[in-house]
Amino acid sequence: MSETSPPGEASMCGNLFPSAGGVPERWALSGPVIQRSYLSGGRMLPWDGPMREVHSPVCLAENGTIRQVKLGEYPLLGAPEALSVLAEAFAAFGNGRGKWPTMPVAGRIRAVADFLFAMREQREEVVKLLMWEIGKKQADAEKEFDRTCLYISDTLEAVKELDRAGSRFSISEGILAQIRRAPLGVTLSMGPFNYPLNETMTTLIPALVMGNTAVVKPAKHGVLLWGPLLAAFRDCFPPGVANVIYGKGSEIASPIMGSGKVSVLAFIGTSRVADALRQRHPQPHRLRCVLGTEAKNPAIVLPDADLSTAVSECVSGALSYNGQRCTALKIIFVHERVAQAFLSRFCEKVNALVPGMPWTDGVGVTPLPEPDKPGYLEELVKDAQEKGASVVNPGGGRHTATFFSPAVLYPVTEEMRAWHEEQFGPVVPVAVFRDLAEPLRYVEKSPYGQQVAIFGKDPDVVAKLIDGLVNQVCRVNVNSQCQRGPDTFPFTGRKDSAEGTLSVSDALRVFSIRTLVAAKENDFNKEIINDIVRGRKSGFLSTDFIL
């Protein structure tokens, strides 16, 4: 196992980081994972150019120092390779005449089902890489993989239902027509590091099953886990339908967008990057965007809230996977009458979270994959302290190497960076309010509009809040944390938080467009259409009913 040495002394974190011999055998690495190929046009192409090293957030303690593990390497492709891969996807779509977009829906369903079967065989390896590469605890890594498989399975059932609805002809005003959904073209799919498998697949699989071709560019962190899946993509889809490339986004995604050959941008990341990519497209009116970007989801704890529920949900909502979720609670507003009681119980639960490695039993806080994140979080804490806030949980904000101990900041005010910035990490800003107009004003002024959580008992007050908030955010959670699931529910946002709606059924519509074949209702046209349908001469014009 190769290692690099970031600064930091083992004594600063006690027994947090294990020795090499302290890693459980099941999750131990035999050596660096060196990925030297990428998937293009149905072929695994070898790469002998520059590589990027991947360092795990998991560190090892050795001889009084902390050493960050070198996990592996992946190719750093350039613009020529990226455009070559794009050309394969563009050719496979063939302006809508390719094998994949013209394939009957049942054929595309079979291909995705085959992929799902092959993907499940890689569960152990993908879960291990999720743990080592992004510091996701074992239970959450397993949940991400299993939830992704369930999402794919549910998507296939939703496709069948959608196709059944389009299997009949409509007749109106002397015109007979069949209305179905058709693909859009080439999709560029770019997922986030915090859910590198799930969030990418929730856009990629709907895009593919609806007949689009795709180029996948994994997130900067969470790259190596795609290696075990490349053969499944290659073997289950026609050449050029599913392609996977690696490299810096600025060097490969920008030229891909600049080519004008991308019809759908499926991107989950920052709005700054999303805007830059969209602007690269020479014909933006032809580009459909499915975007998930920043969020600063607030919780509002009312004076009559059940504090046991509010504290439990807010701790989980703010600090699950170290707060590295777009749906995390990023700021908590607590009424002044219950502020001290809430804080006391909240800090007690925060400090009860077990720090450790992803495989540690009962672990609640793990190392952070972004190398600059601990320093950034320290800046937020110092800024708040300089402007009147305190870290109110004992030991909060201490950090070493890749680990940052959760910090609860109180009272946070508008002058502080933590009030405005999406921290995306284990810092929890808590603000106090006297009048409900204060948190409502925060939501209204915020550039983000994904979700909000309300904690209270009075139906009249909760109802009034709901009516004021549903036109500012896209999900109001009552006495529960913000979250994405279930995947059958719509997932989207207002303002700068999202564009396009995702759910098992919504995603199929996002990656397709309603198209119809129409003819005047006369005997001549009926005879032609009957001949086409009975002879199964068209994949589109069909009354086949998929079971």
PDB file of N, CA and C in Angstrom, residues 69 290 321 494 542:
ATOM      1  N   VAL A  69      -3.285   7.567   2.504  1.00  0.00           N
ATOM      2  CA  VAL A  69      -3.091   6.429   1.616  1.00  0.00           C
ATOM      3  C   VAL A  69      -3.255   6.836   0.159  1.00  0.00           C
ATOM      4  N   VAL A 290     -30.480  19.376 -17.006  1.00  0.00           N
ATOM      5  CA  VAL A 290     -30.993  18.736 -15.803  1.00  0.00           C
ATOM      6  C   VAL A 290     -29.929  18.977 -14.745  1.00  0.00           C
ATOM      7  N   TYR A 321     -23.459  11.694   6.759  1.00  0.00           N
ATOM      8  CA  TYR A 321     -22.312  11.770   5.849  1.00  0.00           C
ATOM      9  C   TYR A 321     -21.604  13.118   5.993  1.00  0.00           C
ATOM     10  N   ARG A 494     -35.953  25.339  -6.591  1.00  0.00           N
ATOM     11  CA  ARG A 494     -36.212  26.635  -7.198  1.00  0.00           C
ATOM     12  C   ARG A 494     -34.934  27.458  -7.223  1.00  0.00           C
ATOM     13  N   SER A 542     -46.617   1.126 -32.897  1.00  0.00           N
ATOM     14  CA  SER A 542     -46.817  -0.243 -32.420  1.00  0.00           C
ATOM     15  C   SER A 542     -47.862  -0.254 -31.327  1.00  0.00           C
TER      16      SER A 542
END
